[in-house]
mmCIF file of C-alpha atoms in Angstrom:
data_model
loop_
_atom_site.group_PDB
_atom_site.id
_atom_site.type_symbol
_atom_site.label_atom_id
_atom_site.label_comp_id
_atom_site.label_asym_id
_atom_site.label_seq_id
_atom_site.Cartn_x
_atom_site.Cartn_y
_atom_site.Cartn_z
ATOM 1 C CA MET A 1 20.435 25.335 -11.331
ATOM 2 C CA ILE A 2 18.907 22.107 -10.096
ATOM 3 C CA LEU A 3 18.680 22.002 -6.677
ATOM 4 C CA GLN A 4 17.136 18.710 -5.896
ATOM 5 C CA THR A 5 17.198 15.402 -7.806
ATOM 6 C CA HIS A 6 13.971 14.015 -9.286
ATOM 7 C CA VAL A 7 12.945 10.339 -9.186
ATOM 8 C CA GLU A 8 11.665 9.277 -12.690
ATOM 9 C CA ILE A 9 9.637 6.705 -12.160
ATOM 10 C CA PRO A 10 8.811 4.200 -15.824
ATOM 11 C CA ALA A 11 4.752 3.977 -16.082
ATOM 12 C CA PRO A 12 3.667 -0.153 -16.664
ATOM 13 C CA SER A 13 2.749 -1.078 -19.608
ATOM 14 C CA TRP A 14 -1.324 -1.261 -17.962
ATOM 15 C CA ARG A 15 -3.431 2.002 -16.344
ATOM 16 C CA ILE A 16 -5.158 1.180 -12.825
ATOM 17 C CA LEU A 17 -8.915 1.701 -13.813
ATOM 18 C CA PRO A 18 -12.417 3.359 -11.469
ATOM 19 C CA THR A 19 -13.404 -1.053 -11.157
ATOM 20 C CA ASP A 20 -10.320 -2.507 -10.170
ATOM 21 C CA ARG A 21 -10.168 -4.035 -7.665
ATOM 22 C CA MET A 22 -7.856 -2.877 -5.383
ATOM 23 C CA ALA A 23 -5.853 -4.631 -2.120
ATOM 24 C CA PHE A 24 -2.681 -3.426 -0.176
ATOM 25 C CA VAL A 25 -0.241 -6.120 1.848
ATOM 26 C CA GLY A 26 2.331 -5.388 3.837
ATOM 27 C CA SER A 27 3.983 -2.507 5.751
ATOM 28 C CA CYS A 28 2.538 0.384 7.333
ATOM 29 C CA PHE A 29 3.100 2.091 4.253
ATOM 30 C CA ALA A 30 0.628 -0.323 2.764
ATOM 31 C CA ASP A 31 -2.346 0.760 5.199
ATOM 32 C CA ASN A 32 -1.489 4.783 4.027
ATOM 33 C CA ILE A 33 -1.227 4.642 0.468
ATOM 34 C CA GLY A 34 -4.697 1.974 1.102
ATOM 35 C CA GLN A 35 -6.518 4.150 2.718
ATOM 36 C CA ARG A 36 -6.137 7.075 0.245
ATOM 37 C CA PHE A 37 -6.872 4.791 -2.346
ATOM 38 C CA ALA A 38 -10.408 4.368 -0.033
ATOM 39 C CA ASN A 39 -10.818 7.712 0.565
ATOM 40 C CA ASP A 40 -11.033 8.522 -2.751
ATOM 41 C CA HIS A 41 -13.657 5.664 -3.835
ATOM 42 C CA PHE A 42 -11.842 2.416 -5.219
ATOM 43 C CA GLN A 43 -13.368 -0.835 -4.001
ATOM 44 C CA THR A 44 -10.294 -2.031 -1.409
ATOM 45 C CA VAL A 45 -8.888 -4.036 0.775
ATOM 46 C CA VAL A 46 -5.696 -3.050 3.797
ATOM 47 C CA ASN A 47 -3.846 -5.547 5.414
ATOM 48 C CA PRO A 48 -7.376 -7.706 6.472
ATOM 49 C CA TYR A 49 -4.564 -9.277 8.614
ATOM 50 C CA GLY A 50 -2.651 -6.712 9.683
ATOM 51 C CA VAL A 51 -0.036 -4.455 9.228
ATOM 52 C CA MET A 52 2.630 -7.279 7.345
ATOM 53 C CA TYR A 53 6.701 -6.573 7.963
ATOM 54 C CA ASN A 54 8.287 -9.372 6.208
ATOM 55 C CA PRO A 55 8.071 -11.062 2.080
ATOM 56 C CA VAL A 56 6.811 -14.349 4.426
ATOM 57 C CA SER A 57 4.286 -12.661 6.467
ATOM 58 C CA VAL A 58 2.971 -10.619 3.159
ATOM 59 C CA MET A 59 3.206 -14.182 1.747
ATOM 60 C CA HIS A 60 0.837 -15.633 4.881
ATOM 61 C CA THR A 61 -2.025 -12.532 4.018
ATOM 62 C CA VAL A 62 -1.673 -13.400 0.140
ATOM 63 C CA ALA A 63 -2.806 -17.074 0.992
ATOM 64 C CA GLY A 64 -5.312 -16.434 3.246
ATOM 65 C CA GLN A 65 -3.155 -18.204 5.687
ATOM 66 C CA PRO A 66 -1.923 -15.816 8.798
ATOM 67 C CA TYR A 67 -0.285 -17.172 11.561
ATOM 68 C CA PRO A 68 -1.287 -17.999 14.115
ATOM 69 C CA CYS A 69 -5.156 -17.776 12.544
ATOM 70 C CA GLU A 70 -7.766 -16.678 14.884
ATOM 71 C CA GLY A 71 -11.216 -17.126 13.002
ATOM 72 C CA ASP A 72 -11.851 -17.788 9.517
ATOM 73 C CA ALA A 73 -9.281 -15.840 7.122
ATOM 74 C CA GLN A 74 -9.369 -15.312 3.307
ATOM 75 C CA PRO A 75 -7.209 -15.445 0.529
ATOM 76 C CA ILE A 76 -7.236 -12.480 -1.359
ATOM 77 C CA ASP A 77 -8.731 -11.893 -4.731
ATOM 78 C CA CYS A 78 -7.772 -9.046 -6.983
ATOM 79 C CA ASP A 79 -7.479 -6.512 -9.889
ATOM 80 C CA VAL A 80 -4.465 -4.690 -8.304
ATOM 81 C CA ALA A 81 -2.730 -5.939 -5.765
ATOM 82 C CA VAL A 82 0.145 -3.319 -3.684
ATOM 83 C CA VAL A 83 3.007 -5.587 -1.705
ATOM 84 C CA SER A 84 4.496 -3.423 0.322
ATOM 85 C CA LEU A 85 8.297 -4.370 2.345
ATOM 86 C CA GLY A 86 9.467 -3.178 5.354
ATOM 87 C CA THR A 87 12.045 -5.626 6.247
ATOM 88 C CA ASN A 88 13.900 -9.211 5.929
ATOM 89 C CA HIS A 89 13.485 -9.563 9.790
ATOM 90 C CA VAL A 90 11.331 -12.686 10.534
ATOM 91 C CA TYR A 91 10.051 -14.144 13.790
ATOM 92 C CA VAL A 92 10.517 -17.684 14.151
ATOM 93 C CA GLU A 93 8.030 -19.697 17.224
ATOM 94 C CA LEU A 94 10.271 -22.148 19.351
ATOM 95 C CA SER A 95 7.952 -24.387 19.451
ATOM 96 C CA SER A 96 6.703 -25.154 15.783
ATOM 97 C CA GLY A 97 9.895 -23.811 13.775
ATOM 98 C CA LYS A 98 7.327 -21.383 11.849
ATOM 99 C CA ILE A 99 7.658 -17.925 11.238
ATOM 100 C CA VAL A 100 4.298 -16.122 12.821
ATOM 101 C CA ASP A 101 2.745 -12.529 11.454
ATOM 102 C CA ASN A 102 1.812 -11.509 15.196
ATOM 103 C CA CYS A 103 3.297 -12.483 18.585
ATOM 104 C CA ARG A 104 0.225 -11.722 20.392
ATOM 105 C CA LYS A 105 1.978 -10.312 22.969
ATOM 106 C CA ARG A 106 3.288 -13.158 24.610
ATOM 107 C CA PRO A 107 6.938 -13.599 25.948
ATOM 108 C CA GLN A 108 10.293 -12.414 23.949
ATOM 109 C CA ARG A 109 11.935 -16.123 25.339
ATOM 110 C CA GLU A 110 8.771 -18.351 22.890
ATOM 111 C CA PHE A 111 10.666 -16.938 19.756
ATOM 112 C CA LYS A 112 13.274 -16.496 18.036
ATOM 113 C CA GLU A 113 14.199 -13.810 15.144
ATOM 114 C CA GLN A 114 16.153 -14.668 11.915
ATOM 115 C CA THR A 115 16.729 -12.466 9.093
ATOM 116 C CA LEU A 116 15.463 -14.104 5.047
ATOM 117 C CA ASP A 117 18.579 -13.872 2.760
ATOM 118 C CA VAL A 118 17.520 -12.539 -0.697
ATOM 119 C CA ALA A 119 16.762 -16.229 -2.003
ATOM 120 C CA ALA A 120 14.045 -16.769 1.216
ATOM 121 C CA CYS A 121 12.640 -13.336 -0.103
ATOM 122 C CA VAL A 122 11.843 -13.690 -3.333
ATOM 123 C CA GLN A 123 11.105 -17.782 -2.400
ATOM 124 C CA ALA A 124 8.116 -16.099 -0.943
ATOM 125 C CA LEU A 125 6.996 -13.770 -3.470
ATOM 126 C CA ARG A 126 7.440 -15.868 -5.871
ATOM 127 C CA GLN A 127 4.329 -18.130 -3.644
ATOM 128 C CA CYS A 128 2.535 -14.642 -3.518
ATOM 129 C CA VAL A 129 2.754 -13.993 -7.257
ATOM 130 C CA GLU A 130 1.388 -17.965 -7.704
ATOM 131 C CA HIS A 131 -1.071 -17.487 -4.477
ATOM 132 C CA LEU A 132 -2.310 -14.230 -6.444
ATOM 133 C CA ARG A 133 -2.985 -15.174 -10.065
ATOM 134 C CA ARG A 134 -4.352 -18.693 -8.641
ATOM 135 C CA HIS A 135 -7.805 -16.210 -8.196
ATOM 136 C CA ASN A 136 -7.449 -13.991 -11.104
ATOM 137 C CA ALA A 137 -4.511 -15.084 -13.764
ATOM 138 C CA ALA A 138 -4.123 -11.068 -14.793
ATOM 139 C CA VAL A 139 -4.005 -10.186 -11.560
ATOM 140 C CA ARG A 140 -0.953 -6.385 -11.720
ATOM 141 C CA ILE A 141 0.918 -6.988 -8.831
ATOM 142 C CA VAL A 142 2.756 -3.514 -7.736
ATOM 143 C CA PHE A 143 5.755 -4.083 -5.483
ATOM 144 C CA THR A 144 7.428 -1.319 -3.376
ATOM 145 C CA VAL A 145 9.677 -0.873 -0.415
ATOM 146 C CA SER A 146 8.609 1.317 2.388
ATOM 147 C CA PRO A 147 10.738 4.389 2.840
ATOM 148 C CA ILE A 148 10.976 4.139 6.830
ATOM 149 C CA ARG A 149 14.104 3.132 8.426
ATOM 150 C CA TYR A 150 14.265 0.681 11.309
ATOM 151 C CA ARG A 151 16.489 2.240 13.826
ATOM 152 C CA LYS A 152 15.981 -1.090 16.150
ATOM 153 C CA TYR A 153 18.146 -2.627 13.731
ATOM 154 C CA GLY A 154 21.200 -0.433 13.722
ATOM 155 C CA TYR A 155 20.806 2.915 10.064
ATOM 156 C CA HIS A 156 23.111 0.688 8.814
ATOM 157 C CA GLY A 157 21.253 -2.668 9.778
ATOM 158 C CA SER A 158 18.017 -0.789 8.061
ATOM 159 C CA GLN A 159 20.558 -0.819 5.095
ATOM 160 C CA LEU A 160 21.018 -4.353 4.871
ATOM 161 C CA SER A 161 17.494 -5.290 5.509
ATOM 162 C CA LYS A 162 16.132 -2.764 2.479
ATOM 163 C CA SER A 163 18.665 -4.261 0.653
ATOM 164 C CA THR A 164 17.616 -7.549 0.740
ATOM 165 C CA LEU A 165 14.350 -6.352 -0.404
ATOM 166 C CA LEU A 166 15.614 -4.139 -3.141
ATOM 167 C CA LEU A 167 17.622 -7.050 -4.122
ATOM 168 C CA ALA A 168 14.420 -10.100 -3.814
ATOM 169 C CA ILE A 169 12.198 -8.379 -6.422
ATOM 170 C CA ASP A 170 14.522 -7.171 -8.689
ATOM 171 C CA HIS A 171 15.546 -11.363 -8.647
ATOM 172 C CA LEU A 172 11.997 -11.861 -8.962
ATOM 173 C CA MET A 173 10.953 -9.621 -11.867
ATOM 174 C CA VAL A 174 13.635 -10.634 -14.197
ATOM 175 C CA GLU A 175 12.346 -14.091 -13.622
ATOM 176 C CA ASP A 176 8.807 -13.648 -14.340
ATOM 177 C CA ALA A 177 9.585 -11.570 -17.004
ATOM 178 C CA SER A 178 5.823 -9.995 -17.179
ATOM 179 C CA ASP A 179 4.785 -6.797 -18.138
ATOM 180 C CA ARG A 180 2.360 -7.621 -14.729
ATOM 181 C CA LEU A 181 4.758 -6.880 -12.642
ATOM 182 C CA TYR A 182 5.699 -3.178 -11.157
ATOM 183 C CA TYR A 183 7.657 -1.429 -9.374
ATOM 184 C CA PHE A 184 6.595 1.431 -7.676
ATOM 185 C CA PRO A 185 10.131 3.607 -5.970
ATOM 186 C CA SER A 186 8.879 5.136 -3.459
ATOM 187 C CA TYR A 187 12.298 3.864 -1.007
ATOM 188 C CA GLU A 188 14.297 5.578 -2.978
ATOM 189 C CA ILE A 189 11.498 9.260 -4.003
ATOM 190 C CA VAL A 190 12.171 9.486 -0.506
ATOM 191 C CA ASN A 191 15.734 8.583 -0.269
ATOM 192 C CA ASP A 192 16.886 10.283 -2.955
ATOM 193 C CA GLU A 193 14.096 12.843 -3.972
ATOM 194 C CA LEU A 194 12.644 14.479 -0.563
ATOM 195 C CA ARG A 195 16.272 14.717 1.655
ATOM 196 C CA ASP A 196 15.115 16.862 3.515
ATOM 197 C CA TYR A 197 14.177 16.003 7.547
ATOM 198 C CA ARG A 198 10.337 18.512 7.134
ATOM 199 C CA PHE A 199 9.185 15.379 5.311
ATOM 200 C CA TYR A 200 9.732 13.762 8.526
ATOM 201 C CA GLN A 201 7.196 13.224 10.992
ATOM 202 C CA PRO A 202 9.113 14.311 14.497
ATOM 203 C CA ASP A 203 10.598 10.803 15.362
ATOM 204 C CA MET A 204 12.862 11.589 12.164
ATOM 205 C CA LEU A 205 11.430 7.716 10.470
ATOM 206 C CA HIS A 206 8.036 8.181 9.635
ATOM 207 C CA PRO A 207 7.004 9.963 6.822
ATOM 208 C CA SER A 208 4.360 12.526 6.884
ATOM 209 C CA GLU A 209 1.324 13.062 5.715
ATOM 210 C CA GLN A 210 2.506 14.938 3.664
ATOM 211 C CA THR A 211 5.183 13.408 2.129
ATOM 212 C CA VAL A 212 2.965 10.181 2.333
ATOM 213 C CA ASP A 213 0.687 12.222 -0.383
ATOM 214 C CA TYR A 214 2.925 13.099 -2.799
ATOM 215 C CA LEU A 215 4.129 9.371 -3.249
ATOM 216 C CA TYR A 216 0.363 9.407 -3.310
ATOM 217 C CA GLU A 217 0.241 11.911 -5.875
ATOM 218 C CA ARG A 218 3.284 10.200 -8.076
ATOM 219 C CA PHE A 219 1.708 7.421 -7.806
ATOM 220 C CA ARG A 220 -0.799 8.127 -9.337
ATOM 221 C CA GLU A 221 0.424 10.429 -12.241
ATOM 222 C CA ALA A 222 2.310 6.998 -12.908
ATOM 223 C CA CYS A 223 -0.720 5.044 -12.342
ATOM 224 C CA PHE A 224 -4.038 5.784 -13.241
ATOM 225 C CA SER A 225 -5.933 5.255 -16.461
ATOM 226 C CA GLU A 226 -6.932 8.981 -17.896
ATOM 227 C CA THR A 227 -10.451 7.622 -16.140
ATOM 228 C CA ALA A 228 -9.394 6.553 -12.777
ATOM 229 C CA LYS A 229 -7.821 10.301 -12.590
ATOM 230 C CA GLN A 230 -11.356 11.994 -14.010
ATOM 231 C CA MET A 231 -13.154 9.453 -11.003
ATOM 232 C CA VAL A 232 -11.004 10.806 -8.282
ATOM 233 C CA ALA A 233 -11.162 14.362 -9.243
ATOM 234 C CA GLU A 234 -14.800 14.139 -9.774
ATOM 235 C CA TRP A 235 -15.564 12.087 -6.497
ATOM 236 C CA ARG A 236 -13.726 15.172 -4.026
ATOM 237 C CA PRO A 237 -16.060 17.610 -3.587
ATOM 238 C CA ILE A 238 -18.427 15.026 -3.667
ATOM 239 C CA ARG A 239 -16.706 13.552 -0.528
ATOM 240 C CA GLU A 240 -15.243 17.160 1.464
ATOM 241 C CA ALA A 241 -19.590 17.601 0.463
ATOM 242 C CA LEU A 242 -20.816 14.704 2.654
ATOM 243 C CA ALA A 243 -17.843 15.629 5.049
ATOM 244 C CA HIS A 244 -19.427 18.888 5.989
ATOM 245 C CA LYS A 245 -20.151 19.553 9.521
ATOM 246 C CA PRO A 246 -23.313 21.758 8.938
ATOM 247 C CA PHE A 247 -24.445 24.444 12.314
ATOM 248 C CA HIS A 248 -27.814 23.849 11.759
ATOM 249 C CA PRO A 249 -28.722 19.751 10.972
ATOM 250 C CA ASP A 250 -32.420 20.099 10.914
ATOM 251 C CA SER A 251 -32.396 23.025 8.275
ATOM 252 C CA SER A 252 -33.944 22.712 5.574
ATOM 253 C CA ASP A 253 -30.907 24.582 3.044
ATOM 254 C CA TYR A 254 -29.015 21.342 4.700
ATOM 255 C CA ARG A 255 -31.624 19.029 3.887
ATOM 256 C CA GLN A 256 -31.792 19.997 0.172
ATOM 257 C CA PHE A 257 -28.093 20.596 0.466
ATOM 258 C CA LEU A 258 -27.681 16.568 1.247
ATOM 259 C CA ALA A 259 -30.070 15.522 -0.492
ATOM 260 C CA GLU A 260 -28.594 16.877 -3.749
ATOM 261 C CA THR A 261 -25.264 16.025 -2.492
ATOM 262 C CA LEU A 262 -26.322 12.175 -2.048
ATOM 263 C CA ARG A 263 -27.607 12.126 -5.528
ATOM 264 C CA LYS A 264 -24.728 13.511 -7.110
ATOM 265 C CA LYS A 265 -22.938 10.101 -4.991
ATOM 266 C CA GLU A 266 -25.955 7.750 -6.556
ATOM 267 C CA ALA A 267 -24.464 9.558 -10.138
ATOM 268 C CA PHE A 268 -21.089 8.886 -9.966
ATOM 269 C CA GLU A 269 -21.358 6.069 -8.659
ATOM 270 C CA ARG A 270 -23.247 4.961 -11.837
ATOM 271 C CA LYS A 271 -21.159 6.238 -13.556
ATOM 272 C CA TYR A 272 -17.926 4.716 -12.526
ATOM 273 C CA LEU A 273 -18.675 2.306 -10.251
ATOM 274 C CA GLY A 274 -21.073 -0.023 -12.492
ATOM 275 C CA ASP A 275 -20.553 -3.461 -14.313
ATOM 276 C CA LYS A 276 -16.914 -4.318 -15.567
ATOM 277 C CA GLY A 277 -18.815 -5.453 -18.880
#
């Protein structure tokens, strides 16, 4: 008897390596997954200009052109980019006609809300790919759609928004026909496999920590090289040791424990994070 649907995840033709520079851009789901990569000692950049939900704002981040921008901004240069899209809704600044990435708590009357159609989303994602390839022609790009529903749009409106994003990603991947573009089904896993409110936070909208851990586990299974999997397995006990809070931090036993842990960390980094060549 089968009591749960299981989302099959086709593996990409490539695998993530320990030395890959990772970038996570997009919704707060990108923050959550990106933090898990950082915890596992990958070279990681996560939403350098803040959380971005729509394809145009994601493109602005990738290009290093957030609007409005305070201070210096740099384009993203990475080996693997994970792009998590949340919505096709955007806010347009009335005075300039530009899509803003952060309203900076300005009055709502200065903006109007619009929705991007499939063609507009495809165009923004196409530019996103072009910007990433400008810095690294061999970059691998993972697209995913955040499983978080937007109650403020109404649940039907939220579904229409997610559907627009899914159609845009699919259109781009068919158009590009590159084995370096990949779709990871986080939206489908949460909605078709984890169909139970025990997998959500108390607001019944955001995935729980356990759910994000599960999505990260499925991502590792599909996309990590064997060496990357081994790296994570070896790093976690070192990370736990470094996070240990001793009762007697000045004791000789703890100083010896810490020195040994730091030696293990240095040996680990030499083994996995040396020069790529």
